[in-house]
CSV table of C-alpha atoms and ligand atoms in Angstrom, one decimal:
chain,number,residue,atom,x,y,z
A,1,UNK,CA,91.2,99.6,87.7
A,2,UNK,CA,90.4,98.7,91.3
A,3,UNK,CA,92.4,100.3,94.2
A,4,UNK,CA,92.3,99.0,97.8
A,5,UNK,CA,94.2,100.8,100.6
A,6,UNK,CA,95.0,99.5,104.1
A,7,UNK,CA,96.9,101.2,106.9
A,8,UNK,CA,97.3,99.9,110.5
A,9,UNK,CA,99.6,101.1,113.4
A,10,UNK,CA,100.8,97.5,113.9
A,11,UNK,CA,101.0,95.7,117.2
A,12,UNK,CA,103.9,97.6,118.9
A,13,UNK,CA,103.7,101.3,118.0
A,14,UNK,CA,101.1,103.7,119.3
A,15,UNK,CA,101.2,106.2,116.4
A,16,UNK,CA,100.7,105.5,112.8
A,17,UNK,CA,103.4,107.6,111.1
A,18,UNK,CA,102.6,106.2,107.6
A,19,UNK,CA,100.4,108.2,105.2
A,20,UNK,CA,98.6,107.1,102.1
A,21,UNK,CA,97.6,109.5,99.3
A,22,UNK,CA,94.9,108.4,96.8
A,23,UNK,CA,94.4,111.3,94.5
A,24,UNK,CA,91.8,109.9,92.2
A,25,UNK,CA,92.0,109.0,89.4
A,26,UNK,CA,95.7,109.0,88.8
A,27,UNK,CA,98.1,109.4,91.8
A,28,UNK,CA,98.8,106.8,94.5
A,29,UNK,CA,101.5,107.2,97.1
A,30,UNK,CA,102.8,105.9,100.4
A,31,UNK,CA,105.0,107.9,102.8
A,32,UNK,CA,106.5,106.4,106.0
A,33,UNK,CA,107.5,109.2,108.4
A,34,UNK,CA,110.2,109.1,111.1
A,35,UNK,CA,111.1,111.4,113.9
A,36,UNK,CA,110.6,112.0,117.6
A,37,UNK,CA,107.2,112.6,119.3
A,38,UNK,CA,104.6,112.8,116.6
A,39,UNK,CA,106.9,114.5,114.0
A,40,UNK,CA,107.1,111.4,111.8
A,41,UNK,CA,103.4,111.6,111.2
A,42,UNK,CA,103.7,115.4,110.5
A,43,UNK,CA,106.5,114.6,108.0
A,44,UNK,CA,104.7,111.9,106.0
A,45,UNK,CA,101.4,113.9,105.9
A,46,UNK,CA,103.1,117.2,105.0
A,47,UNK,CA,105.2,115.5,102.3
A,48,UNK,CA,102.2,113.9,100.6
A,49,UNK,CA,100.2,117.1,100.9
A,50,UNK,CA,102.9,119.1,99.1
A,51,UNK,CA,103.5,116.2,96.6
A,52,UNK,CA,99.7,116.0,95.9
A,53,UNK,CA,99.5,119.8,95.3
A,54,UNK,CA,102.5,119.7,92.9
A,55,UNK,CA,101.1,116.8,90.8
A,56,UNK,CA,97.7,118.5,90.0
A,57,UNK,CA,99.2,119.9,86.8
A,58,UNK,CA,100.1,116.3,85.6
A,59,UNK,CA,96.8,115.9,83.9
A,60,UNK,CA,97.6,118.7,81.5
A,61,UNK,CA,101.2,117.6,80.9
A,62,UNK,CA,102.5,116.1,77.7
A,63,UNK,CA,104.2,112.8,78.3
A,64,UNK,CA,107.8,114.1,78.0
A,65,UNK,CA,107.1,116.6,80.8
A,66,UNK,CA,105.6,114.1,83.2
A,67,UNK,CA,108.9,112.7,84.5
A,68,UNK,CA,110.2,116.3,85.2
A,69,UNK,CA,107.0,117.2,86.9
A,70,UNK,CA,107.1,114.2,89.2
A,71,UNK,CA,110.7,114.8,90.1
A,72,UNK,CA,109.9,118.4,90.8
A,73,UNK,CA,107.0,117.4,92.9
A,74,UNK,CA,109.2,115.2,95.1
A,75,UNK,CA,111.7,118.0,95.4
A,76,UNK,CA,108.9,120.4,96.5
A,77,UNK,CA,107.8,117.9,99.1
A,78,UNK,CA,111.4,117.6,100.3
A,79,UNK,CA,111.8,121.4,100.5
A,80,UNK,CA,108.5,121.7,102.3
A,81,UNK,CA,109.3,119.1,105.0
A,82,UNK,CA,112.9,120.4,105.4
A,83,UNK,CA,111.7,123.9,105.9
A,84,UNK,CA,109.3,122.7,108.7
A,85,UNK,CA,112.1,120.6,110.3
A,86,UNK,CA,114.6,123.5,110.5
A,87,UNK,CA,112.0,126.1,111.7
A,88,UNK,CA,110.5,124.2,114.6
A,89,UNK,CA,112.5,122.5,117.4
A,90,UNK,CA,109.8,119.8,117.8
A,91,UNK,CA,110.3,118.7,114.2
A,92,UNK,CA,114.1,118.6,114.2
A,93,UNK,CA,115.4,115.4,112.5
A,94,UNK,CA,112.0,114.4,111.1
A,95,UNK,CA,111.8,112.9,107.6
A,96,UNK,CA,109.8,110.5,105.5
A,97,UNK,CA,110.0,108.1,102.6
A,98,UNK,CA,107.9,108.8,99.5
A,99,UNK,CA,106.9,106.2,96.9
A,100,UNK,CA,104.3,107.1,94.2
A,101,UNK,CA,102.9,106.0,90.9
A,102,UNK,CA,101.0,108.1,88.4
A,103,UNK,CA,98.7,106.0,86.1
A,104,UNK,CA,97.2,108.2,83.4
A,105,UNK,CA,95.4,105.2,82.0
A,106,UNK,CA,97.3,104.8,78.7
A,107,UNK,CA,99.1,101.6,79.6
A,108,UNK,CA,102.1,103.5,81.1
A,109,UNK,CA,103.1,103.8,84.8
A,110,UNK,CA,105.2,106.6,86.0
A,111,UNK,CA,107.0,105.9,89.2
A,112,UNK,CA,109.0,108.1,91.6
A,113,UNK,CA,110.6,107.1,94.9
A,114,UNK,CA,112.9,108.2,97.8
A,115,UNK,CA,113.5,106.0,100.8
A,116,UNK,CA,112.7,102.3,101.6
A,117,UNK,CA,109.0,102.1,101.0
A,118,UNK,CA,108.5,99.8,98.0
A,119,UNK,CA,106.8,99.4,94.7
A,120,UNK,CA,106.2,95.9,93.4
A,121,UNK,CA,104.7,94.7,90.2
A,122,UNK,CA,102.9,91.4,90.2
A,123,UNK,CA,102.7,90.0,86.6
A,124,UNK,CA,102.1,86.4,85.4
A,125,UNK,CA,102.3,85.1,88.9
A,126,UNK,CA,105.7,86.7,89.5
A,127,UNK,CA,106.5,89.4,92.0
A,128,UNK,CA,109.1,92.0,91.0
A,129,UNK,CA,110.4,94.8,93.2
A,130,UNK,CA,110.8,98.0,91.1
A,131,UNK,CA,111.9,100.4,93.8
A,132,UNK,CA,115.5,100.6,94.9
A,133,UNK,CA,115.8,100.7,98.7
A,134,UNK,CA,117.8,103.9,99.7
A,135,UNK,CA,119.4,102.1,102.6
A,136,UNK,CA,122.8,101.4,103.9
A,137,UNK,CA,122.2,97.7,103.6
A,138,UNK,CA,121.0,97.9,100.0
A,139,UNK,CA,124.3,99.7,99.2
A,140,UNK,CA,126.2,96.9,100.8
A,141,UNK,CA,124.2,94.4,98.7
A,142,UNK,CA,124.9,96.4,95.5
A,143,UNK,CA,128.6,96.3,96.2
A,144,UNK,CA,128.4,92.5,96.7
A,145,UNK,CA,129.4,92.7,100.3
A,146,UNK,CA,126.2,90.8,101.5
A,147,UNK,CA,123.5,88.6,100.0
A,148,UNK,CA,119.8,89.4,99.7
A,149,UNK,CA,119.2,86.9,102.5
A,150,UNK,CA,121.7,88.7,104.8
A,151,UNK,CA,120.2,92.1,103.9
A,152,UNK,CA,116.7,91.0,104.9
A,153,UNK,CA,117.8,90.4,108.5
A,154,UNK,CA,120.7,92.8,108.8
A,155,UNK,CA,120.5,94.7,112.1
A,156,UNK,CA,121.2,98.0,110.3
A,157,UNK,CA,118.6,97.5,107.5
A,158,UNK,CA,116.6,100.5,108.6
A,159,UNK,CA,119.3,103.0,108.2
A,160,UNK,CA,118.2,105.3,105.3
A,161,UNK,CA,120.7,106.9,103.0
A,162,UNK,CA,118.1,109.3,101.7
A,163,UNK,CA,114.8,110.6,102.9
A,164,UNK,CA,112.4,113.5,102.2
A,165,UNK,CA,113.0,116.5,104.6
A,166,UNK,CA,116.5,115.7,105.7
A,167,UNK,CA,118.8,117.3,103.1
A,168,UNK,CA,118.4,119.9,100.4
A,169,UNK,CA,119.8,117.6,97.7
A,170,UNK,CA,118.0,114.3,97.0
A,171,UNK,CA,118.3,111.8,94.2
A,172,UNK,CA,114.8,110.7,93.1
A,173,UNK,CA,114.4,107.3,91.5
A,174,UNK,CA,112.0,107.9,88.6
A,175,UNK,CA,111.0,105.3,86.0
A,176,UNK,CA,108.5,104.9,83.2
A,177,UNK,CA,107.3,101.4,82.4
A,178,UNK,CA,104.5,99.7,80.5
A,179,UNK,CA,101.7,98.0,82.3
A,180,UNK,CA,99.3,95.3,81.1
A,181,UNK,CA,95.6,95.0,82.0
A,182,UNK,CA,96.5,91.9,84.1
A,183,UNK,CA,99.1,93.6,86.3
A,184,UNK,CA,98.8,94.4,89.9
A,185,UNK,CA,100.9,97.1,91.5
A,186,UNK,CA,101.7,97.1,95.2
A,187,UNK,CA,103.0,100.2,97.0
A,188,UNK,CA,103.8,99.6,100.7
A,189,UNK,CA,105.7,100.8,103.7
A,190,UNK,CA,108.5,98.6,105.3
A,191,UNK,CA,106.0,97.6,108.0
A,192,UNK,CA,104.8,95.2,105.3
A,193,UNK,CA,108.0,94.3,103.4
A,194,UNK,CA,110.0,93.9,106.6
A,195,UNK,CA,107.5,91.5,108.2
A,196,UNK,CA,106.4,89.6,105.1
A,197,UNK,CA,109.0,88.1,102.7
A,198,UNK,CA,108.7,88.6,98.9
A,199,UNK,CA,107.9,84.9,98.6
A,200,UNK,CA,105.0,85.3,101.0
A,201,UNK,CA,103.7,88.4,99.3
A,202,UNK,CA,103.8,86.5,96.0
A,203,UNK,CA,101.9,83.6,97.5
A,204,UNK,CA,99.2,85.9,98.9
A,205,UNK,CA,98.9,87.6,95.5
A,206,UNK,CA,97.5,84.4,94.1
A,207,UNK,CA,94.2,85.5,95.7
A,208,UNK,CA,92.1,86.9,92.8
A,209,UNK,CA,89.9,89.1,94.9
A,210,UNK,CA,91.7,92.4,95.3
A,211,UNK,CA,90.0,93.4,98.6
A,212,UNK,CA,90.7,90.0,100.2
A,213,UNK,CA,94.2,90.0,98.9
A,214,UNK,CA,94.9,93.4,100.5
A,215,UNK,CA,93.4,92.2,103.8
A,216,UNK,CA,95.5,89.1,103.7
A,217,UNK,CA,98.7,91.1,103.1
A,218,UNK,CA,97.9,93.3,106.1
A,219,UNK,CA,97.0,90.3,108.3
A,220,UNK,CA,100.2,88.5,107.4
A,221,UNK,CA,102.3,91.5,108.5
A,222,UNK,CA,100.4,91.6,111.8
A,223,UNK,CA,100.6,87.8,112.3
A,224,UNK,CA,104.3,87.9,111.6
A,225,UNK,CA,104.8,90.4,114.4
A,226,UNK,CA,103.4,93.8,113.3
A,227,UNK,CA,106.5,95.5,114.6
A,228,UNK,CA,105.9,98.7,112.6
A,229,UNK,CA,103.1,100.7,111.0
A,230,UNK,CA,101.8,98.8,108.0
A,231,UNK,CA,100.4,100.6,104.9
A,232,UNK,CA,99.7,99.3,101.4
A,233,UNK,CA,98.0,100.3,98.2
A,234,UNK,CA,97.0,97.5,96.0
A,235,UNK,CA,96.1,98.5,92.4
A,236,UNK,CA,94.5,95.9,90.2
A,237,UNK,CA,94.6,97.0,86.6
A,238,UNK,CA,92.2,94.3,85.5
A,239,UNK,CA,89.1,95.5,87.4
A,240,UNK,CA,86.6,98.0,86.1
A,241,UNK,CA,86.8,101.8,86.7
A,242,UNK,CA,83.4,101.8,88.3
A,243,UNK,CA,84.6,99.6,91.1
A,244,UNK,CA,87.6,102.0,91.7
A,245,UNK,CA,85.1,104.8,92.3
A,246,UNK,CA,83.1,102.7,94.8
A,247,UNK,CA,86.3,101.8,96.6
A,248,UNK,CA,87.6,105.4,96.8
A,249,UNK,CA,84.5,106.5,98.5
A,250,UNK,CA,85.1,104.0,101.3
A,251,UNK,CA,88.8,104.9,101.8
B,1,MG,MG1,108.1,102.0,108.7
């Protein structure tokens, strides 16, 4: 497995409020924070710190407990950020997305998600979005009120229906699915998925070199405007574990 991460403030914003967690060898997560001043950055970092701490026990978990542990870890991250937000005026209203995969190396991927960061699977030259956007516009789409094309450019597409650190009760999307040695997984913030269409991402994924592919995804987001912070984790299941270690040292 080869893992490449990229994060960039983009071309408009001064801060980078996205955070990436690579907890080798198994946990990979992206969080996209929001809030005034620098609080979005605090929210995404704090959420992934709490999430990372709560997923340490996963390595000892039997498979039937993994799902519960992941959901619990997201809820712990939520409580942690919410507590910070209500106890400090500077942090009022902050929140973050959280999208994570756990890959124990047995051909199974465990996935948990809140917000509008995304998980894609690229398999047999086809890109599939696995995460459900917790947005107002996605709800409109689900109800058949608007099309996917209309959703992609809708002026209110950034309104989140759920985020970490905003409310006590959250619904966590959590799924378990099989992965093959030729799959690629892409976790990204909306700074990528908003600037680069799914068709463009699929086209860039034709690049076989994982590092070049990740660089090309980031550059495409910047070339298309770079209006938001851009973060991505590209996980290539086909590459050897040795390479993954080399990459993690460079992250
Ligand atoms: Mg964003």
